[in-house]
Amino acid sequence: MENVMRGNITCEQFAHNALLTESEGVANQIIVASELNYSFPDDKGLMKDLKTQYKEGTIRRREILNIIKGSDFQDEFGRNAEQYYYEYGKQLRDAQLQREN
């Protein structure tokens, strides 16, 4: 967050980095759920498919990450995560610029 606040990275880079972190977290959840035979309350669609494919050995972690990053990834509140993080990075940068002025 400090890098975007100080202007060391762009809002786009901030959003990309945040989305990568989120994607890795989701991939880890899919892998652990697959290994524990755990079903999420709303276990359907992409999450269920990836969990099944991982359990069957037809997909690996890197492929899961690429699929998640390439999807219209939404956070737990249903927001488009990439757009949300871009806007959040912009807010951080704008607030820092106001403090500096």
Backbone as a ProteinNet text record, in pm:
[ID]
protein_1_A
[PRIMARY]
MENVMRGNITCEQFAHNALLTESEGVANQIIVASELNYSFPDDKGLMKDLKTQYKEGTIRRREILNIIKGSDFQDEFGRNAEQYYYEYGKQLRDAQLQREN
[TERTIARY]
82.3	0	86.9	198.1	285.6	343.9	370.6	425.6	328.8	201.4	104.7	81.6	83.3	66	176.9	297.8	413	434	357.7	370.7	481.1	531.9	635.8	580.3	452	384.6	253.4	200.8	74.4	-42.9	-158.8	-280.5	-305.1	-269	-283.9	-192.5	-68.7	24.7	-24.1	-76.1	-130.4	-244.4	-336.8	-450.3	-401.9	-303.1	-248.7	-189.2	-108.7	-45.2	-148.1	-249.1	-352.9	-432.4	-463.8	-538.9	-458	-328.3	-242.4	-246.5	-238.9	-245.6	-379.4	-488.4	-621.8	-632.5	-581.9	-588.5	-513.4	-397.7	-319.5	-395.6	-464.2	-544.5	-657.4	-724.1	-834.2	-780	-667.7	-607.7	-573.9	-519.1	-487.3	-613.8	-722.6	-849.3	-899	-888.5	-933.5	-853	-722.1	-635.3	-663.8	-671.8	-698.3	-836.8	-937.3	-1072.3	-1074.1	-998.7	-991.6	-930.1	-823	-752.9	-834.2	-917.8	-997.7	-1139.8	-1171.8	-1308.3	-1409.7	-1371.6	-1457.6	-1540.8	-1666.9	-1754.2	-1786.6	-1764.3	-1801.5	-1953.1	-2011.1	-2157.5	-2217.8	-2150.2	-2200.5	-2110.6	-2075	-1979.7	-2042.1	-2019.4	-2072.1	-1984.8	-2010.7	-1941.7	-1791.8	-1719.3	-1574.8	-1503.2	-1539.7	-1472.4	-1487.2	-1607.3	-1631.2	-1554.3	-1556.9	-1486.2	-1336.2	-1278.5	-1134	-1098.2	-1182	-1158.2	-1161.3	-1258.2	-1269.2	-1149.6	-1113.6	-1001.1	-869.8	-851.9	-729.8	-727.2	-838.9	-846.5	-818.7	-866.1	-844.9	-703.7	-630.7	-495.1	-486.9	-596.5	-596.6	-558.7	-535.6	-496.6	-400	-307.3	-209.1	-230.9	-161	-178.7	-157.5	-53	-23.9	-139.8	-198.4	-311.7	-434.5	-453.2	-563.1	-545.4	-424.5	-397	-427.7	-384.5	-408.8	-557.8	-632.7	-777.1	-843.5	-805.7	-865.6	-832.1	-705.9	-665.4	-733.8	-760.3	-822.9	-973.3	-1032	-1177	-1217.1	-1343.7	-1396.6	-1400.9	-1282.5	-1267.9	-1342.2	-1426.4	-1500.4	-1462.7	-1464.3	-1434	-1558.2	-1547.9	-1658.4	-1782.2	-1769.3	-1883.7	-1942.1	-1893.3	-1945.2	-1890.5	-1787.9	-1728.4	-1624.5	-1608.6	-1500	-1371.5	-1293.1	-1177	-1073.1	-1047.5	-945.2	-985.4	-1109.8	-1158.3	-1157.4	-1199.8	-1200.9	-1060.5	-962	-825.9	-766.2	-803.3	-757.5	-811.7	-939.9	-1001.2	-944.2	-919.3	-861.6	-720.3	-642.5	-507.9	-512.3	-608.3	-624.1	-660.9	-748.4	-786.2	-665.5	-584.7	-465.2	-369.5	-347.8	-256.2	-310	-438.3	-498.2	-490.7	-516.6	-509.5	-367.2	-269.8	-129.7	-92.3	-135.5	-107.2	-169.8	-290.2	-353.6	-276.6	-225.8	-144.8	-16.5	41.7	167.1	146.8	28.6	-0.6	-50.9
-118.4	0	125	117	234.4	266.7	164.9	189.6	266.7	235.3	309.5	447.7	456.5	586.5	683.2	632.9	718.1	736.4	666.1	678.3	592	496.9	406	304.7	272.7	185.2	252.2	213.7	269.1	199.3	257.6	194.2	60.2	51.1	-74.9	-181.8	-144.5	-239.8	-282.3	-187.5	-218.1	-318.8	-294	-383.8	-522.6	-527.4	-655.3	-732.9	-666.2	-731.7	-781.4	-698.9	-738.8	-856.7	-853.1	-961.9	-1091.6	-1080.8	-1198.6	-1260.4	-1176	-1224.6	-1292.3	-1229	-1287.7	-1421.5	-1425.1	-1547.4	-1661	-1630.6	-1733.4	-1786.1	-1697.9	-1741.2	-1833.1	-1799.2	-1882.6	-2016.7	-2015	-2140	-2229.7	-2171.9	-2250.3	-2308.6	-2231	-2281.3	-2399.5	-2388.3	-2496.4	-2623.2	-2608	-2723.7	-2790.2	-2711.9	-2768	-2832.8	-2764.8	-2821.4	-2953.4	-2959.4	-3082.1	-3194.4	-3163.8	-3266.4	-3312.6	-3223.6	-3258.4	-3302.8	-3307	-3337.4	-3240.6	-3115.2	-3012.9	-2947.8	-2921.7	-2850.6	-2714.4	-2610.5	-2476.3	-2465.6	-2377.6	-2363.8	-2339.2	-2261	-2233.2	-2299.5	-2425.4	-2499.1	-2537.2	-2451.8	-2477.6	-2402.4	-2423.8	-2349.5	-2370.8	-2261.9	-2266	-2329.3	-2289.8	-2345.3	-2497.4	-2545.9	-2690.7	-2761.5	-2702.6	-2762.8	-2771.5	-2663.6	-2662.6	-2759.7	-2765.1	-2857.8	-3002.2	-3034.7	-3169.8	-3202.4	-3108.1	-3131	-3148	-3069.6	-3084	-3220.9	-3260.9	-3390.6	-3505.3	-3492.6	-3596.6	-3591.6	-3484.8	-3472	-3420.1	-3365	-3314.8	-3167.3	-3103.6	-2962.9	-2940.5	-2847.6	-2818.4	-2677.8	-2645.5	-2516.1	-2399	-2403	-2293.1	-2272.2	-2382	-2371.4	-2313.2	-2352.2	-2295.8	-2144.5	-2101.7	-1958	-1884.4	-1939.9	-1875.8	-1866	-1967.8	-1966.1	-1861.1	-1856.5	-1759.5	-1617.6	-1592.6	-1458	-1418.9	-1515.1	-1486.3	-1473.8	-1513	-1505	-1365.4	-1340.5	-1214.2	-1228.8	-1228.3	-1259.9	-1159.4	-1208.8	-1122.9	-1156.7	-1052.9	-1077.2	-1129.2	-1146	-1204.5	-1116	-989.5	-898.4	-884.9	-965.1	-963.3	-851.7	-781.7	-673.6	-731.8	-668	-704.8	-667.6	-765.1	-742.1	-652	-670.8	-589.1	-441.5	-413.6	-275.6	-216.7	-297.4	-251.3	-212.4	-297.2	-267	-148.5	-132.3	-14.8	112	112.5	229.3	253.1	147.9	160.4	218.4	170.1	224.9	372	409.1	549.5	634.7	584.2	656.7	675.8	571.2	581.4	687.4	684.3	780.6	922.8	942.2	1075.6	1130.5	1045.6	1088.7	1129.6	1055.1	1088.6	1221.3	1242.6	1369.9	1486.3	1468.8	1574.9	1604.4	1499.5	1521	1596.2	1564.2	1629.9	1775.9	1809.8	1948.4	2020.4
0	0	0	70.7	74.4	-62.4	-142.9	-276.6	-364.8	-357.5	-438.3	-377.8	-246.1	-181.6	-223.2	-228.1	-260.1	-410.2	-490	-634.5	-692.1	-613.8	-663	-762.6	-748.9	-843.9	-883.6	-998.5	-1045.8	-977.8	-994.7	-942.4	-1010.6	-1138.8	-1210.8	-1151.7	-1119.9	-1059.1	-920.6	-845.2	-712.9	-725.7	-819.7	-839.6	-881.6	-972	-1016.9	-899.5	-818.1	-703.6	-602.7	-576.1	-480.8	-534.8	-663.9	-725	-724.4	-744.3	-737.8	-598.4	-496.7	-358.6	-331.6	-374.8	-357.3	-430.8	-553.2	-633.7	-567.2	-510.8	-442.2	-320.4	-250.6	-136.3	-177.6	-286.4	-336.9	-385	-454.6	-500.9	-381.8	-277.1	-157.2	-94.9	-91.7	-37.6	-120.5	-251.7	-339.5	-314.1	-301.9	-281.3	-147.1	-40.9	92.3	95.9	39.1	37	-39.1	-147.1	-225.4	-143.7	-74.2	3.6	124.4	179.6	297.6	263.1	133.8	89.3	150.8	158.5	216.3	106.8	136.5	43.5	101.9	23	64.5	63.1	145.9	148.1	9.4	-72.7	-207.8	-311.3	-284.4	-367.1	-500.8	-600	-733.8	-833.2	-959.2	-1063.1	-1064	-1083.1	-1101.3	-981.9	-860.5	-742	-737.4	-759.7	-755.4	-866.4	-987.1	-1099.5	-1073.1	-1023.2	-996.3	-884.9	-782.9	-672.4	-722.5	-806.1	-862.3	-951.3	-1038.4	-1128.7	-1050.6	-944.6	-864.9	-797	-741.1	-672.7	-769.7	-893.2	-994.4	-1052.9	-1026.2	-1076.7	-1219.1	-1270.7	-1407.9	-1417	-1302.3	-1300.7	-1184.2	-1203.7	-1099.9	-1045.8	-938.5	-871.2	-966.4	-1046.2	-1140.3	-1237.3	-1283.9	-1375.8	-1304.9	-1179.2	-1100.3	-1089	-1057.4	-1045.5	-1175.9	-1286.7	-1416.3	-1447.3	-1413.6	-1437.6	-1349.6	-1223.6	-1131.7	-1175.3	-1208.1	-1251.2	-1381.4	-1468.2	-1596.3	-1589.5	-1477.8	-1464.3	-1418.9	-1419.1	-1366.6	-1215.6	-1155.6	-1014.8	-928.1	-838.9	-747.6	-605.6	-520.3	-379.8	-308.9	-177.6	-101.6	-98.5	-140	-143	-283.5	-377.7	-513.3	-600.5	-551.7	-630.1	-724.6	-842	-931	-858.7	-820.8	-735.5	-800.9	-929.3	-995.3	-996.8	-1029.4	-1030.9	-890	-792.6	-653.6	-608.6	-635.4	-591.4	-666.6	-793.4	-867.4	-800.4	-772.1	-709	-569.5	-494.6	-361.3	-369.8	-465	-484.7	-521.1	-603.4	-642.3	-521.3	-437.6	-315.8	-224.1	-210.3	-126.3	-180.5	-311.6	-374.3	-362.2	-389.7	-380	-238	-139.5	0.6	37	-11.9	16.3	-48.6	-170.6	-238.7	-164.6	-112	-33.8	94.4	159	280.8	249.8	133.5	96.7	58.9	9	-28.6	92.5
[MASK]
+++++++++++++++++++++++++++++++++++++++++++++++++++++++++++++++++++++++++++++++++++++++++++++++++++++

